[in-house]
Amino acid sequence: MPAPPLLALKGISKRFGAVQALADIDLEIRAGQVVALVGDNGAGKSTLVKIIAGVDPADHGVVVWDGRPVHITRPHEAQALGIATVYQDLALCDNLDVVGNLFLGREIHRVGVLDEVEMERRTLGLLDTFSIRMPSVRVPVASLSGGQRQTVAISRSLLGEPRLVLLDEPTAALGIEQTAQVLDLVDRLRERGLGVLLISHNMGDVKAVADWIAVLRLGRNNGFFDVTTTSHEQIISSITGATDNAVSRRGTREWEVG
Amino acid sequence: MSGGSGTAGDRPHRWGALRDSLRSGELGSLPVLLSLASIWLIFASLDEKFLSPRNLSNLSVDIVGTGLIAVGVVFVLLVGEIDLSVGSVSGLAAAVFAVLNVQHGMAEVPAVLVAVALGAAIGAVHGFFFAKVGVPAFVVTLAGLLGWNGLMLYVLGSSGTVNLDDEGLVAMLTSHYFNDVAVAYGVAALGTAGYFLVSFRDARRRIAAGVPARTGGGIAVRTGALGAVTFAAAFVLNRFQGLPLALLIFITVLVGLDHVLRRTTYGRMIFAIGGGVEAARRAGLGVVRVRISVFMVSSTMAAVGGLFLASRVTSASQASGGGNLLMNTIAAAVIGGTSLFGGRGRVWSALLGVLVIQSIASGVALLGIQAAVQYMITGGVLLVAVVIDALSRRAQKAHGRV
């Protein structure tokens, strides 16, 4: 009997007014696995991330965490479970320094006062662990480069020692070298037994680090592929809906039989 | 790697750091200190009485009412909003106190508490409509500006002006001086020693924890500068009537609220919301509660400041909280270096900004020039302050894109 998946979504649906953003989505992520979530613009990837992160709960469906159903209705509930999220738009406070951003919402106190020394010490320790270089941890993040800001955002998610990390387009705005650094970081997360849900448009990144690829198309599941046995073309066609895939072929066969 | 920090190493450390902070748009208090120094130099050269102990002592009391209100405005500006009602609220608080105390015979302490609590409640109302209902703060507090001014006129009734008890507690707030020279020097010594102890212990903890610490020289220079300023102020004040009670209260409030803003979770939340509401929300911060609370701080400080302003003239009248008080408080916060765009600023900007504004007012009055000139100078200084704010913001963004 294998361990239950870290996170399992069953029949998740979400509607924004007249738009059905997600319909009947299933997804499983196991510890020590990198699952890539791919799909065209508007396929519902970010909406799904917001549901898991507790920013915008689902209308219907069940979220199963570590084998038991949970209701995640607020971001800190997801954090308490061990789900950390790095958003596409980074969600950093430009005016706070690196330490302030890392510890935002979970500051360390000492006799009722912010313990800046301890927070700075832990920040430097974390950056050191992941061999991250930063000019200073006491400059406002507004004055950092895009790559450095992404590093801050990911470091921030690792601080709470999460078990599942959601990365929303972590390499979208980065150069080649910085992308490689982020992908190395994803590898290190898997080695440490964390589950990773990686959202990406870049098929190269996905093939490089993911174990499984989940495809969304127009708010629905459109395939779940093993990276080692699936061709690039299969994934692309599943994303765009250009040709048949296993799911739709099965559907049409049943239609023909019926 | 950002361009500025990469080359800082091959220059003397201090200048490298200064140049870097200039480039990245972190000017801090430098512009306002420069403008304050030049204003004082200009007025002192035009009239030597400007720097007389009497004038400076009066200046130190004149800044308190407006300054206390400006401190509250700083809180609202930090979350990126504005409070236009502080003038009216300060007038209303003064009127309520005066009517309760003088006309209804309520004792001074409970009357003060009612007036201040009323301020807090008004802030809660503003905060509710802004943060919960979603009406822009500009409009909510504009309604407050009119509404609370109307309520003040209603409370004052037909009499129009209520004179306070000259010997009363509230009148004492701005009329009491600690004549004993030891008090002013004692406060200066206490403040300097306190600053040194806090810096020293912080540096020792940092060294023990193995994180970068301020050097002994840095602490010595800063402590020395603070000591020089506070002892010079004590010396000047003692040559007139000693340390004014109002100034002591103002400084105490500034130290306390500075602590709240920089050293507590609540303060960190205020900065976070000013720097990025979405980021703050996603970090699980109670954005609505914090937003309501800053409007409560603003209105409470407005009420407290209103009592000091009433104390200065020992009366509450239909003119209380009117005139250019509102503009002066917001201008003081901005001139002092608090950003209109939210997320950047310090409590001390209220002190520095109001010093600039009152210095101009005092100098112009001393020279016997018309008030028109005072408005033009203050307007010019404000414009410069906002331009510096906008430019430094742009510089910081550009710095990040290297």
XYZ file of C-alpha atoms in Angstrom:
660
model
C 0.000 0.000 0.000
C 1.758 3.176 -1.123
C 1.536 6.357 0.903
C -1.410 8.585 -0.038
C -0.573 11.437 -2.389
C 0.527 14.638 -0.692
C -2.237 16.547 -2.426
C -5.164 15.202 -4.385
C -7.818 17.353 -6.058
C -11.109 15.695 -6.976
C -13.776 17.303 -9.128
C -12.681 20.898 -8.547
C -14.899 23.523 -10.226
C -14.750 27.311 -10.165
C -16.953 29.875 -11.852
C -16.431 33.634 -12.204
C -19.802 35.083 -13.146
C -20.604 33.720 -16.583
C -17.157 32.197 -17.078
C -16.593 28.570 -16.071
C -12.895 28.880 -15.180
C -12.433 25.294 -13.996
C -14.682 22.256 -14.430
C -14.250 18.913 -12.704
C -10.465 19.026 -12.298
C -8.541 16.067 -10.854
C -4.868 16.279 -9.918
C -2.426 14.346 -7.733
C 1.005 15.366 -6.419
C 3.217 13.020 -4.394
C 6.105 13.894 -2.108
C 9.414 14.049 -3.955
C 7.628 14.644 -7.263
C 7.662 17.596 -9.613
C 4.367 17.919 -11.447
C 4.252 20.470 -14.233
C 0.912 22.148 -14.859
C 0.744 23.335 -18.445
C -1.935 24.834 -20.632
C -2.670 27.734 -22.928
C -3.455 31.228 -21.662
C -6.788 31.195 -19.871
C -6.746 27.420 -19.370
C -7.228 27.953 -15.636
C -3.723 27.272 -14.311
C -3.515 30.339 -12.111
C -7.075 29.827 -10.891
C -6.159 26.297 -9.813
C -3.078 27.571 -7.980
C -5.188 30.167 -6.167
C -7.593 27.422 -5.063
C -4.791 25.274 -3.638
C -3.200 28.306 -1.999
C -6.475 29.304 -0.372
C -6.598 32.714 -2.033
C -9.824 31.997 -3.912
C -11.556 28.767 -2.807
C -13.266 26.383 -5.231
C -17.052 26.329 -5.725
C -17.220 22.522 -5.818
C -14.882 19.604 -5.332
C -12.690 18.042 -2.674
C -9.118 18.846 -1.688
C -7.405 15.869 -0.033
C -4.198 16.649 1.850
C -2.088 13.755 3.038
C -5.025 11.376 2.797
C -7.663 13.475 4.515
C -10.107 15.973 3.070
C -9.445 19.607 4.010
C -11.123 22.953 3.421
C -8.638 25.650 2.504
C -10.408 28.978 2.573
C -7.615 31.342 3.569
C -3.942 31.639 2.605
C -2.698 31.001 6.126
C -4.661 27.743 6.293
C -2.764 26.512 3.253
C 0.477 27.700 4.842
C -0.363 25.881 8.062
C -0.853 22.641 6.120
C 2.557 23.084 4.496
C 1.627 24.545 1.121
C 3.819 27.420 -0.020
C 3.078 29.501 -3.087
C 5.265 31.640 -5.328
C 3.108 33.747 -7.608
C 3.745 34.867 -11.131
C 3.633 38.505 -10.126
C 6.003 37.685 -7.247
C 3.753 39.197 -4.590
C 6.603 41.005 -2.898
C 6.313 44.292 -1.049
C 8.639 46.572 -3.022
C 9.365 48.841 -0.082
C 10.378 46.128 2.376
C 13.879 44.683 2.413
C 14.710 41.040 1.724
C 14.395 40.058 5.386
C 11.086 41.899 5.736
C 9.637 40.168 2.691
C 10.842 36.721 3.714
C 9.226 36.970 7.116
C 6.109 38.940 6.118
C 3.123 37.522 8.002
C 5.289 35.287 10.223
C 7.671 37.666 11.909
C 9.858 36.444 14.752
C 9.429 38.267 18.043
C 11.530 38.810 21.094
C 9.785 40.297 24.122
C 6.957 41.550 21.927
C 9.242 43.328 19.489
C 10.359 42.274 16.009
C 13.590 40.295 16.328
C 15.429 41.689 13.312
C 18.712 40.033 14.275
C 17.266 36.532 14.398
C 15.289 37.076 11.165
C 18.400 38.341 9.400
C 20.465 35.409 10.707
C 17.914 32.882 9.410
C 17.663 34.703 6.088
C 21.416 34.545 5.583
C 21.361 30.875 6.599
C 18.635 30.044 4.094
C 20.341 31.928 1.264
C 23.551 30.113 2.129
C 21.846 26.698 2.108
C 20.635 27.244 -1.429
C 23.820 29.037 -2.531
C 21.828 32.154 -3.397
C 23.811 35.355 -3.868
C 22.290 38.682 -2.901
C 24.001 42.105 -2.727
C 22.461 42.813 0.661
C 19.473 41.508 2.586
C 18.775 45.013 3.871
C 17.930 46.785 0.599
C 14.311 47.299 -0.510
C 13.452 44.613 -3.060
C 12.344 47.362 -5.484
C 16.035 47.972 -6.155
C 16.805 44.309 -6.958
C 16.913 42.791 -10.444
C 14.151 40.524 -11.731
C 16.158 37.369 -11.101
C 17.037 38.424 -7.583
C 13.400 39.240 -6.886
C 12.341 35.784 -8.068
C 14.967 34.259 -5.799
C 13.593 36.255 -2.876
C 10.077 35.072 -3.687
C 11.120 31.416 -3.800
C 13.269 31.715 -0.666
C 10.270 33.197 1.064
C 8.218 30.098 0.265
C 10.934 27.802 1.654
C 11.193 29.555 4.983
C 8.145 27.867 6.497
C 9.597 24.432 5.662
C 6.669 23.549 3.414
C 5.904 20.060 2.039
C 4.418 21.303 -1.217
C 5.639 24.287 -3.215
C 3.524 25.896 -5.937
C 5.634 27.803 -8.469
C 3.643 29.984 -10.865
C 5.806 30.740 -13.924
C 9.031 31.005 -11.909
C 11.266 31.446 -14.968
C 9.024 33.600 -17.156
C 11.023 36.816 -16.834
C 14.489 35.364 -16.327
C 17.631 35.086 -18.411
C 19.268 31.763 -19.262
C 21.649 31.627 -16.330
C 19.043 32.681 -13.793
C 16.551 30.164 -15.221
C 19.116 27.403 -14.742
C 19.579 28.493 -11.134
C 15.850 28.337 -10.486
C 15.571 24.892 -12.116
C 18.500 23.664 -10.019
C 16.581 24.928 -7.015
C 13.525 22.904 -8.104
C 15.743 19.809 -8.354
C 17.010 20.449 -4.835
C 13.433 20.704 -3.554
C 12.619 17.290 -5.016
C 15.783 15.786 -3.524
C 14.635 17.006 -0.118
C 11.345 15.150 -0.592
C 9.086 18.128 -1.259
C 6.228 18.030 -3.710
C 6.421 20.732 -6.409
C 3.676 21.987 -8.699
C 5.387 23.940 -11.463
C 3.364 26.097 -13.799
C 5.194 26.952 -16.965
C 4.817 27.945 -20.571
C 8.337 26.845 -21.353
C 8.324 23.237 -22.542
C 12.124 23.089 -22.221
C 11.915 23.889 -18.500
C 9.123 21.400 -18.009
C 10.959 18.552 -19.741
C 14.105 19.379 -17.784
C 12.720 19.153 -14.244
C 9.216 17.649 -14.169
C 8.319 14.023 -13.449
C 4.720 14.351 -14.594
C 2.916 16.827 -16.804
C -0.720 17.710 -16.188
C -2.406 19.511 -19.065
C -5.334 21.887 -18.656
C -7.374 22.997 -21.614
C -10.276 25.445 -21.328
C -10.658 24.723 -17.637
C -10.697 20.929 -17.955
C -8.207 18.069 -17.538
C -6.695 17.229 -20.883
C -4.113 14.560 -20.059
C -1.584 13.502 -17.408
C 1.725 12.414 -18.918
C 4.926 10.742 -17.730
C 7.723 13.000 -18.951
C 10.082 10.140 -19.796
C 7.651 8.387 -22.110
C 5.821 11.304 -23.713
C 6.928 13.202 -26.777
C 7.059 16.966 -27.055
C 4.449 16.887 -29.824
C 1.989 14.887 -27.753
C 2.103 17.496 -25.003
C 1.823 20.441 -27.379
C -1.139 18.959 -29.169
C -2.781 18.225 -25.843
C -2.323 21.862 -24.818
C -3.610 23.331 -28.055
C -6.188 20.633 -28.718
C -4.763 20.393 -32.244
C -4.994 16.638 -32.459
C -6.539 13.803 -30.521
C -5.190 12.636 -27.217
C -5.894 9.576 -25.130
C -8.780 11.154 -23.280
C -10.593 12.665 -26.243
C -9.970 9.552 -28.367
C -11.579 7.387 -25.704
C -14.473 9.808 -25.597
C -15.053 9.672 -29.352
C -14.765 5.887 -29.435
C -17.490 5.609 -26.827
C -19.506 8.064 -28.873
C -19.112 5.894 -31.983
C -19.980 2.727 -30.087
C -23.012 4.375 -28.514
C 24.092 42.366 -9.800
C 23.126 45.986 -9.509
C 25.505 48.498 -10.980
C 25.899 50.726 -7.941
C 26.888 48.125 -5.389
C 29.356 46.461 -7.740
C 31.722 49.420 -7.775
C 31.217 50.555 -4.203
C 34.110 48.463 -2.926
C 36.935 50.362 -4.605
C 36.003 53.682 -2.982
C 36.055 54.763 0.629
C 33.230 52.791 2.211
C 31.108 55.657 3.503
C 31.023 57.561 0.240
C 30.322 54.402 -1.711
C 27.358 53.663 0.522
C 26.096 57.248 0.326
C 26.415 57.352 -3.446
C 24.663 54.016 -3.674
C 21.776 55.133 -1.519
C 21.461 58.349 -3.552
C 21.313 56.352 -6.764
C 18.809 53.865 -5.448
C 16.538 56.694 -4.353
C 16.917 56.276 -0.581
C 17.430 59.900 0.336
C 15.902 59.643 3.770
C 15.870 62.839 5.782
C 18.653 64.544 3.822
C 16.494 66.892 1.652
C 14.353 68.121 4.526
C 17.376 68.698 6.777
C 19.036 70.709 4.011
C 15.931 72.791 3.389
C 15.446 73.364 7.129
C 19.057 74.507 7.452
C 18.733 76.886 4.504
C 15.442 78.325 5.776
C 16.990 78.990 9.174
C 20.092 80.524 7.582
C 18.049 82.815 5.353
C 15.741 84.050 8.117
C 18.624 84.389 10.592
C 20.513 86.558 8.109
C 17.414 88.717 7.538
C 16.570 89.104 11.220
C 18.825 88.051 14.070
C 15.811 87.682 16.375
C 14.833 84.544 14.413
C 17.421 82.426 16.230
C 16.778 84.057 19.622
C 15.896 81.636 22.467
C 12.484 83.259 22.773
C 11.551 82.733 19.134
C 12.917 79.188 18.957
C 11.160 78.274 22.203
C 7.853 79.589 20.873
C 8.505 77.715 17.641
C 9.005 74.500 19.629
C 5.539 74.895 21.164
C 3.852 76.092 17.964
C 4.832 72.944 16.101
C 3.229 70.559 18.599
C -0.473 70.763 17.674
C 0.062 70.584 13.936
C 2.877 68.070 14.406
C 0.739 65.628 16.408
C -1.904 65.717 13.677
C 0.798 65.217 11.026
C 2.010 62.078 12.838
C -1.435 60.560 12.320
C -1.375 61.631 8.675
C 1.942 59.763 8.294
C 0.199 56.513 9.259
C -2.477 56.996 6.600
C 0.042 58.051 3.945
C 2.116 54.932 4.705
C -0.708 52.651 3.567
C -0.985 54.793 0.425
C -4.171 56.642 1.372
C -5.058 60.149 2.486
C -7.134 61.631 5.280
C -8.657 65.023 4.456
C -10.760 65.175 7.613
C -7.998 65.684 10.203
C -8.551 69.460 10.390
C -12.278 69.154 11.009
C -11.814 66.291 13.483
C -9.262 68.307 15.461
C -11.674 71.239 15.623
C -14.560 68.980 16.638
C -12.528 67.369 19.418
C -11.561 70.793 20.776
C -15.185 71.964 20.626
C -16.512 68.835 22.332
C -13.950 69.163 25.104
C -14.673 72.856 25.584
C -18.443 72.445 25.666
C -18.328 69.434 28.017
C -15.826 71.046 30.343
C -16.870 74.680 30.360
C -20.591 74.578 29.616
C -21.577 71.230 31.177
C -19.074 71.270 34.029
C -17.562 67.884 33.285
C -14.122 67.408 34.857
C -11.185 67.945 32.511
C -9.796 64.411 32.430
C -13.052 62.657 31.448
C -13.808 65.460 28.974
C -10.387 64.938 27.350
C -11.003 61.187 27.225
C -14.412 61.699 25.582
C -12.898 64.032 22.969
C -10.064 61.606 22.149
C -12.387 58.582 22.110
C -14.650 60.502 19.743
C -11.659 60.938 17.459
C -10.968 57.195 17.508
C -14.618 56.436 16.759
C -14.652 58.869 13.832
C -11.556 57.139 12.447
C -13.305 53.783 12.759
C -16.227 55.152 10.730
C -13.897 56.443 7.993
C -11.988 53.169 8.008
C -15.175 51.136 7.781
C -16.449 52.974 4.709
C -13.033 52.834 3.073
C -11.829 49.313 3.894
C -15.121 47.417 4.202
C -17.465 49.247 1.837
C -14.750 50.168 -0.632
C -15.359 53.899 -1.032
C -12.126 55.738 -1.942
C -10.523 57.225 1.169
C -10.314 60.585 -0.580
C -14.102 60.793 -0.822
C -14.875 59.314 2.602
C -12.615 61.785 4.360
C -13.803 64.645 2.139
C -17.308 63.881 3.406
C -15.767 63.828 6.886
C -14.129 67.206 6.265
C -17.539 68.759 5.668
C -19.605 66.652 8.042
C -17.430 66.887 11.143
C -16.931 70.610 10.598
C -20.727 70.934 10.524
C -21.017 68.915 13.712
C -18.440 71.166 15.366
C -20.454 74.291 14.474
C -23.582 72.562 15.814
C -21.850 71.603 19.078
C -20.528 75.138 19.594
C -24.037 76.466 19.016
C -24.831 80.130 18.969
C -21.999 81.155 21.291
C -19.433 80.437 18.589
C -16.464 80.635 20.918
C -15.850 78.844 24.224
C -12.957 80.073 26.344
C -11.018 77.446 28.284
C -9.921 77.742 31.889
C -6.540 79.527 31.804
C -5.285 77.517 34.781
C -6.790 74.222 33.624
C -5.047 71.036 32.646
C -5.540 71.504 28.909
C -4.326 75.102 29.010
C -1.255 73.855 30.897
C -0.379 71.529 28.017
C 1.143 74.392 26.073
C 1.697 76.956 28.805
C 3.737 74.884 31.250
C 7.527 75.054 31.120
C 9.974 73.072 33.239
C 11.921 76.077 34.549
C 14.573 73.910 36.197
C 17.461 73.738 33.711
C 18.176 70.182 34.890
C 14.989 68.890 33.245
C 15.930 69.869 29.686
C 19.506 68.638 30.086
C 18.267 65.491 31.828
C 15.903 64.673 28.947
C 18.692 65.334 26.436
C 21.093 63.101 28.376
C 18.480 60.386 28.817
C 17.583 60.404 25.125
C 21.201 60.286 23.977
C 22.147 57.571 26.463
C 19.048 55.571 25.553
C 19.879 55.771 21.871
C 23.448 54.704 22.538
C 22.387 51.748 24.707
C 19.857 50.487 22.165
C 22.374 50.800 19.286
C 25.138 49.214 21.336
C 23.074 46.226 22.428
C 21.775 45.745 18.907
C 25.321 45.729 17.530
C 26.460 43.244 20.174
C 23.584 40.888 19.434
C 24.316 41.155 15.728
C 27.980 40.313 16.224
C 27.044 37.395 18.478
C 24.611 36.118 15.835
C 27.174 36.563 13.070
C 25.177 39.051 10.967
C 26.487 42.407 9.686
C 26.512 45.025 12.433
C 26.987 48.772 12.562
C 30.574 49.617 13.479
C 31.554 51.207 16.771
C 32.553 54.343 14.870
C 29.140 54.549 13.217
C 27.367 54.302 16.548
C 29.675 56.905 18.074
C 29.089 59.377 15.230
C 25.317 58.983 15.363
C 25.167 59.183 19.137
C 27.425 62.237 19.015
C 25.200 63.946 16.444
C 22.056 63.191 18.440
C 23.721 64.412 21.636
C 24.881 67.631 19.970
C 21.383 68.410 18.635
C 19.515 67.573 21.840
C 21.954 69.411 24.135
C 21.971 72.452 21.843
C 18.156 72.434 21.928
C 18.189 72.065 25.734
C 20.686 74.942 26.012
C 18.557 77.256 23.873
C 15.302 76.308 25.616
C 16.887 76.854 29.046
C 17.882 80.365 28.045
C 14.170 81.190 27.734
C 11.774 79.373 30.075
C 13.118 75.851 30.052
C 11.728 72.721 28.418
C 8.100 73.186 27.309
C 5.781 70.400 28.477
C 4.157 70.324 25.030
C 7.491 69.601 23.319
C 8.271 66.834 25.810
C 4.892 65.193 25.111
C 5.393 65.559 21.344
C 8.846 63.937 21.461
C 7.559 61.138 23.696
C 4.702 60.425 21.272
C 7.171 60.439 18.351
C 9.525 57.986 20.065
C 6.617 55.730 21.006
C 4.994 55.676 17.565
C 8.379 55.303 15.866
C 8.832 52.179 17.960
C 5.383 50.932 16.894
C 6.087 51.521 13.206
C 9.588 50.080 13.029
C 9.722 47.433 15.716
C 6.303 45.800 15.895
C 4.352 43.454 13.664
C 1.607 46.067 13.390
C 4.065 48.597 11.972
C 5.474 46.031 9.572
C 1.922 45.327 8.332
C 1.350 49.046 7.652
C 4.507 49.253 5.541
C 3.657 45.992 3.761
C 0.194 47.220 2.768
C 1.690 50.479 1.516
C 4.244 48.558 -0.548
C 1.830 46.058 -2.071
C -1.730 45.339 -0.963
C -1.897 42.106 -2.935
C 1.373 40.843 -1.480
C 0.181 41.700 2.011
C -3.124 39.914 1.446
C -1.378 36.836 0.155
C 0.903 36.801 3.170
C -2.285 36.439 5.204
C -2.273 39.919 6.725
C -5.559 41.357 7.970
C -5.610 44.158 5.400
C -9.087 45.422 6.334
C -8.314 45.633 10.038
C -4.999 47.416 9.502
C -6.596 49.888 7.102
C -9.359 50.709 9.569
C -6.798 51.048 12.357
C -4.631 53.601 10.525
C -7.664 55.836 10.052
C -8.337 55.447 13.759
C -4.745 56.454 14.540
C -5.081 59.429 12.211
C -8.345 60.702 13.728
C -7.177 60.023 17.284
C -4.011 62.012 16.704
C -6.136 64.722 15.075
C -8.247 64.927 18.238
C -5.147 65.064 20.455
C -3.577 67.700 18.221
C -6.835 69.660 18.279
C -6.679 69.832 22.079
C -3.113 71.190 21.885
C -4.155 73.786 19.305
C -7.079 74.822 21.514
C -4.711 74.928 24.485
C -2.403 77.307 22.592
C -5.207 79.860 22.172
C -7.101 78.759 25.355
C -10.333 78.585 23.414
C -12.352 76.555 20.968
C -14.059 78.570 18.268
C -15.756 78.244 14.923
C -12.346 78.758 13.362
C -10.853 75.735 15.190
C -9.412 73.187 12.800
C -10.078 75.452 9.862
C -7.842 77.663 7.764
C -4.882 75.908 6.241
C -4.429 73.457 9.140
C -5.337 70.420 6.993
C -2.979 71.430 4.217
C -0.201 72.159 6.706
C -0.458 68.733 8.329
C -0.376 66.827 5.049
C 2.354 69.111 3.707
C 4.366 68.564 6.907
C 4.248 64.786 6.513
C 5.236 64.979 2.843
C 7.928 67.654 3.263
C 9.368 65.532 6.075
C 9.935 62.725 3.594
C 6.863 60.496 3.848
C 5.888 59.337 0.387
C 2.460 60.151 -1.060
C 2.678 56.845 -2.936
C 2.638 54.836 0.291
C 5.086 52.460 1.904
C 7.895 54.910 2.589
C 8.202 57.306 5.471
C 8.946 57.755 9.127
C 7.217 59.219 12.140
C 10.068 61.739 12.418
C 9.063 63.264 9.090
C 6.139 64.857 10.954
C 8.598 66.668 13.253
C 10.948 67.770 10.474
C 8.150 68.789 8.107
C 6.238 70.787 10.663
C 9.491 72.473 11.725
C 9.985 73.629 8.131
C 6.421 74.934 7.835
C 6.351 76.690 11.211
C 9.836 78.115 10.661
C 8.620 79.752 7.464
C 5.512 81.037 9.255
C 7.556 82.322 12.177
C 10.204 83.964 9.986
C 7.644 85.659 7.789
C 5.736 86.942 10.829
C 8.973 88.230 12.355
C 9.881 90.141 9.221
C 6.381 91.571 9.010
C 5.798 90.307 5.486
C 2.252 89.469 4.465
C 0.911 85.955 4.877
C 0.656 85.716 1.089
C 4.436 85.330 0.885
C 4.375 82.616 3.538
C 1.892 80.576 1.488
C 3.983 80.952 -1.650
C 7.178 79.824 0.083
C 5.460 76.882 1.784
C 3.844 75.905 -1.507
C 7.214 75.976 -3.220
C 8.842 73.826 -0.525
C 5.978 71.341 -0.751
C 6.331 71.125 -4.528
C 10.057 70.467 -4.197
C 9.365 67.764 -1.594
C 6.856 65.984 -3.831
C 9.192 66.226 -6.823
C 11.997 64.652 -4.764
C 9.573 61.938 -3.667
C 8.528 61.135 -7.243
C 12.085 61.269 -8.622
C 13.538 59.071 -5.870
C 10.805 56.536 -6.527
C 11.690 56.513 -10.198
C 15.405 56.231 -9.428
C 14.749 53.228 -7.237
C 12.796 51.439 -9.954
C 15.464 52.204 -12.539
C 18.123 50.968 -10.116
C 16.343 47.604 -9.934
C 16.319 47.189 -13.690
C 20.087 47.277 -14.108
